[in-house]
Coordinates of C-alpha atoms and ligand atoms in Angstrom, one line a residue:
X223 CA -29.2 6.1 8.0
X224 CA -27.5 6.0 4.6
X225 CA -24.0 6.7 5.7
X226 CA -23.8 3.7 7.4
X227 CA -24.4 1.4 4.9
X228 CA -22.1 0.9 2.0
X229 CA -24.6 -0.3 -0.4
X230 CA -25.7 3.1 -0.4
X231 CA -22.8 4.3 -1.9
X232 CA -23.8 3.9 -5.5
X233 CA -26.1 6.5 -5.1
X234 CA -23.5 8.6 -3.1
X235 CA -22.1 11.6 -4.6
X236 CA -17.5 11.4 -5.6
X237 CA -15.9 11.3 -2.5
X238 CA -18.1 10.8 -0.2
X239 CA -16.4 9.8 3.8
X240 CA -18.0 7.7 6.4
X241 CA -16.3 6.6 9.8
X242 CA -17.7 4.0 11.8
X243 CA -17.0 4.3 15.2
X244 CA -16.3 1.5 17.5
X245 CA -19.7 -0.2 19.0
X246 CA -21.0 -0.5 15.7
X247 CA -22.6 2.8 16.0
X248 CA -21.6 5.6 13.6
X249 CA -20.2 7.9 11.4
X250 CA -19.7 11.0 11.7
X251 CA -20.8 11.7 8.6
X252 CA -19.4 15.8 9.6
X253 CA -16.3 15.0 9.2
X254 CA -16.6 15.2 5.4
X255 CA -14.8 18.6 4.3
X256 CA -15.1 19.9 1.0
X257 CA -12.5 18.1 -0.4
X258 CA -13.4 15.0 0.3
X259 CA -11.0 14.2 3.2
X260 CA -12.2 13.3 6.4
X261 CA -10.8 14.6 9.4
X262 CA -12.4 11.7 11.1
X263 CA -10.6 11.0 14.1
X264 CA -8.7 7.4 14.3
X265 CA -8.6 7.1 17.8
X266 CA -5.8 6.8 20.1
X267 CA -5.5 3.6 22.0
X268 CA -5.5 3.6 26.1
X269 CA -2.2 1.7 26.8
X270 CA -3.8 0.6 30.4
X271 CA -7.1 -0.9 28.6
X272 CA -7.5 -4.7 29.0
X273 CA -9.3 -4.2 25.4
X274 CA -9.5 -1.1 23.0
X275 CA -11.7 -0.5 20.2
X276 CA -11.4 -2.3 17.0
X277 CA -10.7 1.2 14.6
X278 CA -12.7 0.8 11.5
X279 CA -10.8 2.9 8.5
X280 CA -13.1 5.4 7.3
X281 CA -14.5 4.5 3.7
X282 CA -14.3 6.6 0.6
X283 CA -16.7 6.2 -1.8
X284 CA -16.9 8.1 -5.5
X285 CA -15.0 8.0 -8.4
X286 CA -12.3 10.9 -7.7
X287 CA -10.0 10.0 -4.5
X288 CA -8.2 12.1 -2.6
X289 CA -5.1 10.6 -0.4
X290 CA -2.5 12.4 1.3
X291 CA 0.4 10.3 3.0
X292 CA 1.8 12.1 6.5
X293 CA 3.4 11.5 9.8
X294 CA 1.8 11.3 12.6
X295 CA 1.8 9.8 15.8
X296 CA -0.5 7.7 18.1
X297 CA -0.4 6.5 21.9
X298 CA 0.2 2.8 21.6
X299 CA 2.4 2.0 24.8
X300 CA 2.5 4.0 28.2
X301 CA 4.6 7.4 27.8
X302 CA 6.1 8.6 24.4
X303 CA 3.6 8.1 21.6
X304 CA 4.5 5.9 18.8
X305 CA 5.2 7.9 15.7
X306 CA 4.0 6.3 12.3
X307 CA 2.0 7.4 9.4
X308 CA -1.6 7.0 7.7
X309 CA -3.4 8.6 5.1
X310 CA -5.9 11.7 5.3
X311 CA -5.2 12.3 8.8
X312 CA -5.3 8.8 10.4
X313 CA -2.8 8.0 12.5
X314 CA -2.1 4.7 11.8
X315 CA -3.1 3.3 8.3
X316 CA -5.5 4.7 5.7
X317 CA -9.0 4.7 4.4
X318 CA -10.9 2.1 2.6
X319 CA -11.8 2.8 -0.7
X320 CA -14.7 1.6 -2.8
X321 CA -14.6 1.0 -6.4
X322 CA -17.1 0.0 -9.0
X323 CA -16.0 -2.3 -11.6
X324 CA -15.9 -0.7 -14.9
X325 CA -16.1 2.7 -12.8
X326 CA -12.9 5.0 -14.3
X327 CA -11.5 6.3 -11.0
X328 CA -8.7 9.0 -10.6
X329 CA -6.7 9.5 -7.6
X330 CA -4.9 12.0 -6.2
X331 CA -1.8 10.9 -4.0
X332 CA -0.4 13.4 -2.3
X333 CA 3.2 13.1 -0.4
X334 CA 3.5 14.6 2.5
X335 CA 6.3 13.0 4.3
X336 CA 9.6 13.8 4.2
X337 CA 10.9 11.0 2.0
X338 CA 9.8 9.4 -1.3
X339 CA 6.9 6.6 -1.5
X340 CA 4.6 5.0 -3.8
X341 CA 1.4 4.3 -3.7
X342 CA 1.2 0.1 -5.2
X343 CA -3.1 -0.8 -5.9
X344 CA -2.3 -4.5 -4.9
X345 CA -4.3 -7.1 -7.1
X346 CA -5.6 -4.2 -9.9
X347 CA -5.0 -5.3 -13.9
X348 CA -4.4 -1.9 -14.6
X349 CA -1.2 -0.2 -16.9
X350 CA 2.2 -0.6 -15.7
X351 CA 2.8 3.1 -15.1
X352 CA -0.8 3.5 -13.3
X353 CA 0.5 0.4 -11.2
X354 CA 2.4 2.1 -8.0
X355 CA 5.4 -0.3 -8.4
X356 CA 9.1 1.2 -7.5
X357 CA 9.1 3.1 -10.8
X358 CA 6.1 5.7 -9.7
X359 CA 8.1 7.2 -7.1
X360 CA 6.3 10.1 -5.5
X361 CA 8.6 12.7 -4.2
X362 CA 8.4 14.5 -0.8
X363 CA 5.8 17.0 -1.4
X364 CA 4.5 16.1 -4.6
X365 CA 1.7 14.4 -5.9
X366 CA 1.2 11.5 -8.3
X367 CA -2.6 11.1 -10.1
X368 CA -3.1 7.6 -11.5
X369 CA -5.9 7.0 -13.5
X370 CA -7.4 3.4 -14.5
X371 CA -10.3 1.8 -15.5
X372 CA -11.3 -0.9 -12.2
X373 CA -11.8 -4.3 -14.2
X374 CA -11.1 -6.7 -11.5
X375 CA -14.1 -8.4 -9.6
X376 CA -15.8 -7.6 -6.6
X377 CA -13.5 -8.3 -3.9
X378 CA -10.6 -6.8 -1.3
X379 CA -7.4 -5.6 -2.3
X380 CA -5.6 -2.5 -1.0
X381 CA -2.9 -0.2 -1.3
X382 CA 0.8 0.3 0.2
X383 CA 4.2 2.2 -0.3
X384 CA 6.2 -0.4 -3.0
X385 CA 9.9 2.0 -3.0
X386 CA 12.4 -0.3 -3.4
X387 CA 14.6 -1.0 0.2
X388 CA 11.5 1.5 1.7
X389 CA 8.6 -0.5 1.8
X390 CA 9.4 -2.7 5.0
X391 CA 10.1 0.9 7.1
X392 CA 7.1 2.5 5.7
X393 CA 5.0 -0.3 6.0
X394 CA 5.9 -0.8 9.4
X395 CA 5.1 3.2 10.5
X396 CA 1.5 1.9 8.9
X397 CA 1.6 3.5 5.6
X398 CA -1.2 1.5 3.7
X399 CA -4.8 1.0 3.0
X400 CA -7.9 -1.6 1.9
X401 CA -9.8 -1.5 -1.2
X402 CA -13.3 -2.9 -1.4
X403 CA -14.6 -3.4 -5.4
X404 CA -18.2 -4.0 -5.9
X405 CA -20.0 -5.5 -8.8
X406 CA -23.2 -6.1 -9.6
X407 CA -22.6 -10.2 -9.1
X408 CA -21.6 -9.6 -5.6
X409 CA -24.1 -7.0 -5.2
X410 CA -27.2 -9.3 -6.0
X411 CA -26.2 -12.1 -3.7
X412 CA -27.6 -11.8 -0.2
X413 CA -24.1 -11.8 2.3
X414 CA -23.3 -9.2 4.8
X415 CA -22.0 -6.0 3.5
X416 CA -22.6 -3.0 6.2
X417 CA -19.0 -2.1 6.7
X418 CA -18.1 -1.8 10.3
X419 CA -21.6 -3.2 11.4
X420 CA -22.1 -7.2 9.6
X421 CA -18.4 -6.6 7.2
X422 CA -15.6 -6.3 9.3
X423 CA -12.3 -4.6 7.8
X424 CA -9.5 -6.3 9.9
X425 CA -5.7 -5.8 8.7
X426 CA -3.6 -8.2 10.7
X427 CA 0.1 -7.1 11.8
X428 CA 2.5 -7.0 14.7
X429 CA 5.0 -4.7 16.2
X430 CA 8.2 -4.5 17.9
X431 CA 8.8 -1.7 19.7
X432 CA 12.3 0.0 21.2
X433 CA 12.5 1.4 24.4
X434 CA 11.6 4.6 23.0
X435 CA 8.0 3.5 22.1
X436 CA 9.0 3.5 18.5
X437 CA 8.5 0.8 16.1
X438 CA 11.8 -1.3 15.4
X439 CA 11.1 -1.3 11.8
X440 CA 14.2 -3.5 11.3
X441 CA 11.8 -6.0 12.9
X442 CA 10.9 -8.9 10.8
X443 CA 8.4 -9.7 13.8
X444 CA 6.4 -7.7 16.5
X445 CA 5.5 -8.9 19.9
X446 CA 1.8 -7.1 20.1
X447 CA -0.5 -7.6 17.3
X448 CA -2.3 -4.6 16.0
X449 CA -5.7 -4.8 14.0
X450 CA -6.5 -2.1 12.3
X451 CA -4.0 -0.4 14.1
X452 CA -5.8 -1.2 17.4
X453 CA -3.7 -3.1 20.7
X454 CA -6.0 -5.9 22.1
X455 CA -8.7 -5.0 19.6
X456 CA -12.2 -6.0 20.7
X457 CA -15.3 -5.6 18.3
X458 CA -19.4 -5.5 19.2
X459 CA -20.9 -7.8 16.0
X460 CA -24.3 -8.7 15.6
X461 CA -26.1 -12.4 16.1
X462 CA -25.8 -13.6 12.9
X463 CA -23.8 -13.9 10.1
X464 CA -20.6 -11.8 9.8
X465 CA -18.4 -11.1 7.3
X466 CA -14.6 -10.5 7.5
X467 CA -12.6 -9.2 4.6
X468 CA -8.6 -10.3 6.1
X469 CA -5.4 -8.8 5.2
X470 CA -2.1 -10.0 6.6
X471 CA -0.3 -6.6 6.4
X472 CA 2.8 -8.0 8.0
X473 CA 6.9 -7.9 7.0
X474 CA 7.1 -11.3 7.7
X475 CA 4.6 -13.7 10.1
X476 CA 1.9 -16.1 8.2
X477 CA -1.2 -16.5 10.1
X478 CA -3.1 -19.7 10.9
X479 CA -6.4 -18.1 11.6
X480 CA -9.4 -19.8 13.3
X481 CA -11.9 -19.7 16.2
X482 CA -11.2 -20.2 20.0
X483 CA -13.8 -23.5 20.1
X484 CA -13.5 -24.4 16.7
X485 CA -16.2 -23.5 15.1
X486 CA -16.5 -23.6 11.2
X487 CA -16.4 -20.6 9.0
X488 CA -16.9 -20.2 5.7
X489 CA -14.3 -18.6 2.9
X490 CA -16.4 -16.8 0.6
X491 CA -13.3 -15.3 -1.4
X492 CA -10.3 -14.6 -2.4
X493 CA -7.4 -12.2 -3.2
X494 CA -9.2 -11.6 -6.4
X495 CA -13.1 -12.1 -5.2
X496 CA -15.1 -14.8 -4.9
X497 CA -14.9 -18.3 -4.8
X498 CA -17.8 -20.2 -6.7
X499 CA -19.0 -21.8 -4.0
X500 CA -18.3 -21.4 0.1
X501 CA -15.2 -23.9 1.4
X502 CA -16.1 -25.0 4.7
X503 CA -12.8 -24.6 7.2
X504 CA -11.9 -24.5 10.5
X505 CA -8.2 -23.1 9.9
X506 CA -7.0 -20.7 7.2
X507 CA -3.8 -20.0 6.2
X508 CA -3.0 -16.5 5.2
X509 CA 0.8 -15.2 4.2
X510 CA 2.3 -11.9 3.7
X511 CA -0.1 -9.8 1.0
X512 CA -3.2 -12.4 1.9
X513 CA -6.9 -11.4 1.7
X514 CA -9.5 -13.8 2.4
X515 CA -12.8 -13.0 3.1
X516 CA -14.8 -15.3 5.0
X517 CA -18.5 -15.6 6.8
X518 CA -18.8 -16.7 10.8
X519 CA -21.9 -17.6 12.4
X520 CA -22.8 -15.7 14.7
X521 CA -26.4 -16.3 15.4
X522 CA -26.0 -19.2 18.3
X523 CA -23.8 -16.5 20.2
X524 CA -26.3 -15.0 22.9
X525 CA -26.0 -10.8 23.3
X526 CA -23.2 -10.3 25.8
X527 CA -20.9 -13.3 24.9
X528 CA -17.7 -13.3 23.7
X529 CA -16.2 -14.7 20.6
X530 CA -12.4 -14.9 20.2
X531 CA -10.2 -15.0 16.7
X532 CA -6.9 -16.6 17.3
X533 CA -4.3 -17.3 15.0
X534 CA -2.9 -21.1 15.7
X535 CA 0.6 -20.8 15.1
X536 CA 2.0 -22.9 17.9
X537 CA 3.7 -26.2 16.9
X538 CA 4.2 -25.5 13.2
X539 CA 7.3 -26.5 11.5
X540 CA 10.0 -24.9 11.0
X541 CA 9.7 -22.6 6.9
X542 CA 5.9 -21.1 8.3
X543 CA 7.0 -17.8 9.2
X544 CA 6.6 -17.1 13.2
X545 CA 6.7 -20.2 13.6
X546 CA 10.4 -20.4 15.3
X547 CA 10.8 -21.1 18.3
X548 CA 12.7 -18.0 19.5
X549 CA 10.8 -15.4 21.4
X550 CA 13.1 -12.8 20.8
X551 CA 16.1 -11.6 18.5
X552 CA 16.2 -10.7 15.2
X553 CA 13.8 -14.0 13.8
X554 CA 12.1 -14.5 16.9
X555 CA 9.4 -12.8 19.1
X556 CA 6.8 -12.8 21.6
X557 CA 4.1 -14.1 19.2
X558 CA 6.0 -16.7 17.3
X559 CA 5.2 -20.4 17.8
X560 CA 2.2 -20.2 19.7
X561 CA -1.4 -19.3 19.6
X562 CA -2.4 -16.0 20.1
X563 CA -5.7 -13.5 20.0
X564 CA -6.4 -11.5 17.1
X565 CA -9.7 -10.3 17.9
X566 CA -12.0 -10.2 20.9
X567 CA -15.7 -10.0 19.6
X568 CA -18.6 -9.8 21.9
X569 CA -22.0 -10.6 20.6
X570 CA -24.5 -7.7 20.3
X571 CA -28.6 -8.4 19.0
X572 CA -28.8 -8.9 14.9
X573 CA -29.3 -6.1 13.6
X574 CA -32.5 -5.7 10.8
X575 CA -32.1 -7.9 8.0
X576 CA -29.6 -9.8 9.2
X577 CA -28.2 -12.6 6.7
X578 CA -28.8 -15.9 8.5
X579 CA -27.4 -18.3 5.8
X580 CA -24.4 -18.9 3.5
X581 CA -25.5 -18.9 -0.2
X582 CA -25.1 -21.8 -1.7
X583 CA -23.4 -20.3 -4.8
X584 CA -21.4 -17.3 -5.3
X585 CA -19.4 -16.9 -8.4
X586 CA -19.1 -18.8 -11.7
X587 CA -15.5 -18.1 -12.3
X588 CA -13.7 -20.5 -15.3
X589 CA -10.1 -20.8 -13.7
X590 CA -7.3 -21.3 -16.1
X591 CA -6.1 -24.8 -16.3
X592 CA -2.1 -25.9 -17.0
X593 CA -3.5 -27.1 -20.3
X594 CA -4.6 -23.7 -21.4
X595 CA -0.7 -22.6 -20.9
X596 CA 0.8 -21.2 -24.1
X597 CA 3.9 -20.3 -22.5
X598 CA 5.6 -21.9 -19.1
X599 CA 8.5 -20.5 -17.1
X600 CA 10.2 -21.4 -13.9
X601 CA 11.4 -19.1 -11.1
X602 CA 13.8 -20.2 -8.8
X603 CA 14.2 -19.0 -5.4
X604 CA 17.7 -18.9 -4.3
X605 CA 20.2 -17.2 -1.5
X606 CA 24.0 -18.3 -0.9
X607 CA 22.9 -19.7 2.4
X608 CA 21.5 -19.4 5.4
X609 CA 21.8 -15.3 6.5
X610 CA 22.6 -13.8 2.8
X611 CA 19.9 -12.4 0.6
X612 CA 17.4 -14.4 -1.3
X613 CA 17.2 -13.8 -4.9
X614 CA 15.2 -14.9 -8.0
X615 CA 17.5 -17.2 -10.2
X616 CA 20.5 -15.8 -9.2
X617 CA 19.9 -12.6 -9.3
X618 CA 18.9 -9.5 -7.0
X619 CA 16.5 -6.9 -8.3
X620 CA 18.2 -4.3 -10.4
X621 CA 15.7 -1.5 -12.1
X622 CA 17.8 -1.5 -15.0
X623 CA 16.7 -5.1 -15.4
X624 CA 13.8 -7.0 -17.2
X625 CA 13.9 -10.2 -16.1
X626 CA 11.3 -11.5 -17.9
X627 CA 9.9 -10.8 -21.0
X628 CA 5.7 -11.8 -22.0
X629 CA 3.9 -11.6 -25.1
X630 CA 0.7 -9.4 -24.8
X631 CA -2.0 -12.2 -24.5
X632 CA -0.2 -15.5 -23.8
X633 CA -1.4 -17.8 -21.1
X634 CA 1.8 -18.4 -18.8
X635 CA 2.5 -21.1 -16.3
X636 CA 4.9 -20.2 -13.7
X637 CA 6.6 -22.5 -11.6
X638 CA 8.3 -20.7 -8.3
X639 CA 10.4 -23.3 -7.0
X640 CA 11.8 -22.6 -3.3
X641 CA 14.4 -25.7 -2.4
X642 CA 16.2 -22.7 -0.2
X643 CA 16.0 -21.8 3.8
X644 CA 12.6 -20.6 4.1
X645 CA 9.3 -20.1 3.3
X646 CA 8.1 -17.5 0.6
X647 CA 5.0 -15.0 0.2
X648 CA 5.3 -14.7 -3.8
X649 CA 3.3 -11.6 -5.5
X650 CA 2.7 -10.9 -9.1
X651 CA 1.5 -7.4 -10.3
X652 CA -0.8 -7.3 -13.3
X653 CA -2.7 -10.2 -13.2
X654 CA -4.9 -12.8 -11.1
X655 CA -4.4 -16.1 -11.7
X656 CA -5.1 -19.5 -10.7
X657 CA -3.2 -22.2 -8.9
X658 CA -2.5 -25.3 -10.7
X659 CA -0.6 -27.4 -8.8
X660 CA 1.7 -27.8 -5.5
X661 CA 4.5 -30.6 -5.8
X662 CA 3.8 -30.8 -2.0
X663 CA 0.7 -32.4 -2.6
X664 CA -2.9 -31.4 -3.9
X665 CA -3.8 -27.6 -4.2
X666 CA -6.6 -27.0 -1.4
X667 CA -9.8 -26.2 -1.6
X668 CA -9.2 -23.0 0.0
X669 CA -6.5 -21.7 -3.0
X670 CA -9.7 -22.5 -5.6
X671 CA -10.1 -19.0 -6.5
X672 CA -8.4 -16.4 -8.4
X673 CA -5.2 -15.2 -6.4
X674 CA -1.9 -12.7 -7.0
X675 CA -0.1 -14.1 -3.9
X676 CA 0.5 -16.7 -3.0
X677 CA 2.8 -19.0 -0.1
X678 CA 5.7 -20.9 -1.2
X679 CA 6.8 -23.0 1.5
X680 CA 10.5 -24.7 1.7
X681 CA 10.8 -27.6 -0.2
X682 CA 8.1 -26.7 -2.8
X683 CA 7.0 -25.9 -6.2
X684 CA 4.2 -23.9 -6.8
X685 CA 2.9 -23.5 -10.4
X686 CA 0.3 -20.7 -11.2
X687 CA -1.6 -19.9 -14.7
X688 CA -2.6 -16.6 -15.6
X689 CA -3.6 -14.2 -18.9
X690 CA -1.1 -11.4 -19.2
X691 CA -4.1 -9.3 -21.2
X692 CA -4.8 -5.7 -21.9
X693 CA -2.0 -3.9 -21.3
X694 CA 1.3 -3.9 -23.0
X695 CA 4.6 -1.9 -22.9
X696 CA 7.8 -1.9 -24.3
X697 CA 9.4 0.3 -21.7
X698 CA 7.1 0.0 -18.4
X699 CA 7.7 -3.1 -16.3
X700 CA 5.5 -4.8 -13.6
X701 CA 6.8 -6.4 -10.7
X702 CA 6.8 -10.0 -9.3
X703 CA 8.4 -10.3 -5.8
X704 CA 8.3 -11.8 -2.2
X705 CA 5.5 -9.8 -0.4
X706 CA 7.4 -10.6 2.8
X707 CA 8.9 -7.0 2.5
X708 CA 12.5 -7.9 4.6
X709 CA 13.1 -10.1 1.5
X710 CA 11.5 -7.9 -0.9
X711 CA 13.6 -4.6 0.2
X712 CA 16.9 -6.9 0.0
X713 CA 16.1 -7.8 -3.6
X714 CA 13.5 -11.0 -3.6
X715 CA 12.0 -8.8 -6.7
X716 CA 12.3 -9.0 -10.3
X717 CA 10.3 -7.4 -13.4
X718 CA 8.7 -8.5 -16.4
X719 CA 7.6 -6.7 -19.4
X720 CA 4.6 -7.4 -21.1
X721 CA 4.9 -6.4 -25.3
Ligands
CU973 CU1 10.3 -14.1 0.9

């Protein structure tokens, strides 16, 4: 059935919505109204289950999007329900959308909350005023329509609420959303890409809640993890290879994500697509504003066993954020410093045409080098000690403030130098770019790939290269900032004009 399979969706009328349900099974392809919104429902977790369904976002497919922001509320903890948002009806996050490089999408973002938003496409070299940053504020009730050509590469990215001192609240009630773009390199090669069935969407976070049931979005932590927006997720996947596109979705906690016995896995790519060739690992690392995607083995799992994603974050030192030692308070929790479940999986049969090895090769990506640098900059991170706001050289974000100022074209190296308090999640809007090199020792394997975020730990310097191309404005800035959004909505944030 075609509406299960995404690779279908090139043939697929604009706007067309799937939902996969939990088991693997599907869509109710019915729940596609006229204007493209699905009604699909998100489900509502049973507080008393041991394990609930892993939610898969519903996908939208086409070239003319329609998303409306609202509140909404969903039974996460025995009693009052949990009020947060979601987009097109969810309650609890957003769909996924699909792109087609070189497609020209236009979107539709309606407001229906009662408070201003944005709507940031995380990782997208588009315009500055298509870009979603704090300057695109959409009003309560109104309704912004970006349009953009998609040039980046095959890969997943997503989309979130970017108002300045709003974003950690908003964030937290579960306003945001993946992207998936396809291209015809990523198309030809043979990896999984069934959503919800052999390519798992799975958006890490955590929440604190107050005796209300509400979320504490003053929380830099949670004590429960949600997936997707799913308490103690569990997911049926196939024997055989699987993919999982991650996003760490959090306001503050860094994930050290692996398997409960250790098994390798396989990144295949990056925040901005894929990695030339597959990096072996039995850990990865993923900050604040993270995406990795990466292939498991499932194949040796027999039908009925169980397979458990953990994050490792027990024992690490003191900068990786969650990993303090307090398990409550305003920088502790339940979850910090120790290892915990992210996902439960239990094996199911493969599935027809299952992909039952890792291609050897996936991308032939040229990276930028420090010697192709025409320009270099430094950023420092600073605060006035321990408890007071970090800041970017000195200074907190003020809109009435470029920071920095690039010529259309050049080939920057920046150097984010952190000698202050804590580790960092830093962002860039506008471009991708490439790693060059950590004064804490050799850039891993696992950073090889084109990024926009990336983790700045205490005590380091972290130098980036990247092509500030295509789009230039005198007047419209872009953003760099901390992705941690605590730091970001206290002014970790600064903008840049490109001209
Ligand atoms: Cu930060």
């Amino acid at each position: 059935m075609c509406a299960v399979a995404v690779g279908c969706s090139s043939s697929s009328p604009a706007s067309t919505s799937t939902a996969v349900v939990d088991d693997g099974g599907l869509a109710d392809a019915s729940s596609t109204d006229a204007g493209g919104v699905s009604s699909g429902d998100p489900g509502t977790d049973d507080p008393a289950a041991s394990y609930n369904t892993l939610h898969i976002p519903e996908l939208l497919t086409g070239t003319s999007f329609n998303l409306t922001l609202s509140a909404s509320t969903k039974a996460l903890k025995s009693g009052a329900a949990t009020a947060t948002y979601g987009y097109n009806g969810a309650n609890f996050w957003g769909p996924t959308l699909v792109f087609n490089k070189g497609d020209d999408v236009q979107i539709s973002v309606k407001n229906a909350l009662s408070e201003d938003t944005t709507t940031h496409w995380h990782g997208f070299h588009i315009p500055a005023v298509m870009d979603g940053g704090p300057h695109q504020v959409i009003a309560a009730g109104a309704t912004w329509s970006p349009s953009f050509k998609v040039m980046n590469n095959a890969g997943t990215y997503w989309y979130h609420p970017h108002l300045h001192e709003s974003t950690q609240a908003q964030l937290i009630h579960g306003a945001g959303g993946l992207i998936i773009i396809r291209d015809p390199q990523e198309s030809a090669l043979a990896l999984p890409r069934t959503y919800g069935v052999d390519d798992l969407p799975l958006v890490l976070t955590s929440r604190r809640y107050l005796a209300s049931n509400q979320f504490d979005t003053t929380a830099v932590y949670g004590d429960e993890m949600l997936v997707n927006g799913t308490a103690r997720p569990k997911a049926t996947l196939p024997s055989q290879f699987v993919r999982m596109r991650i996003l760490n979705a959090e306001t503050e906690r860094a994930y050290n994500l692996g398997f409960a016995d250790g098994r390798t896995f396989f990144l295949i790519g990056t925040d901005g697509g894929l990695v030339n060739t597959p990096v072996a690992l039995t850990k990865k690392v993923l900050y604040v504003g993270e995406r990795a995607e990466i292939l498991v083995d499932l194949s040796h799992d027999a039908a009925g066993s169980v397979v458990l994603l953990k994050s490792f974050n027990n024992g690490l030192t003191f900068g990786f954020p969650g990993g303090e030692p307090a398990q409550s308070g305003n920088f502790g929790s339940q979850l910090n410093n120790k290892d915990f479940d992210v996902l439960r999986i239990e094996v199911s049969a493969a599935t027809a045409g299952a992909i039952t090895s890792v291609p050897a090769t996936l991308a032939s990506n040229t990276y930028w080098t420090a010697a192709d640098a025409t320009n270099a900059r430094t950023i420092t991170i600073t605060d006035n000690g321990p408890g007071t706001p970090f800041k970017f050289d000195g200074a907190s974000y003020d809109a009435n403030t470029v920071n920095q100022n690039v010529a259309l074209n050049a080939i920057e190296k920046w150097t984010i130098t952190n000698n202050r308090t804590f580790d960092h999640s830093f962002h860039i809007h506008d471009v991708q770019f490439a790693i060059v090199s950590r004064s804490g020792g050799a850039v891993p394997d696992d950073e090889k790939g084109w990024k926009d975020t990336v983790r700045v730990p205490l005590g380091e310097s972290v130098s980036f290269v990247a092509k500030f191309d295509d789009f230039a404005s005198a007047t419209n800035p872009f953003m760099y900032h901390c992705h941690m959004s605590n730091h970001e909505d206290e002014g970790l944030m600064g903008q840049f004009l490109v001209k």
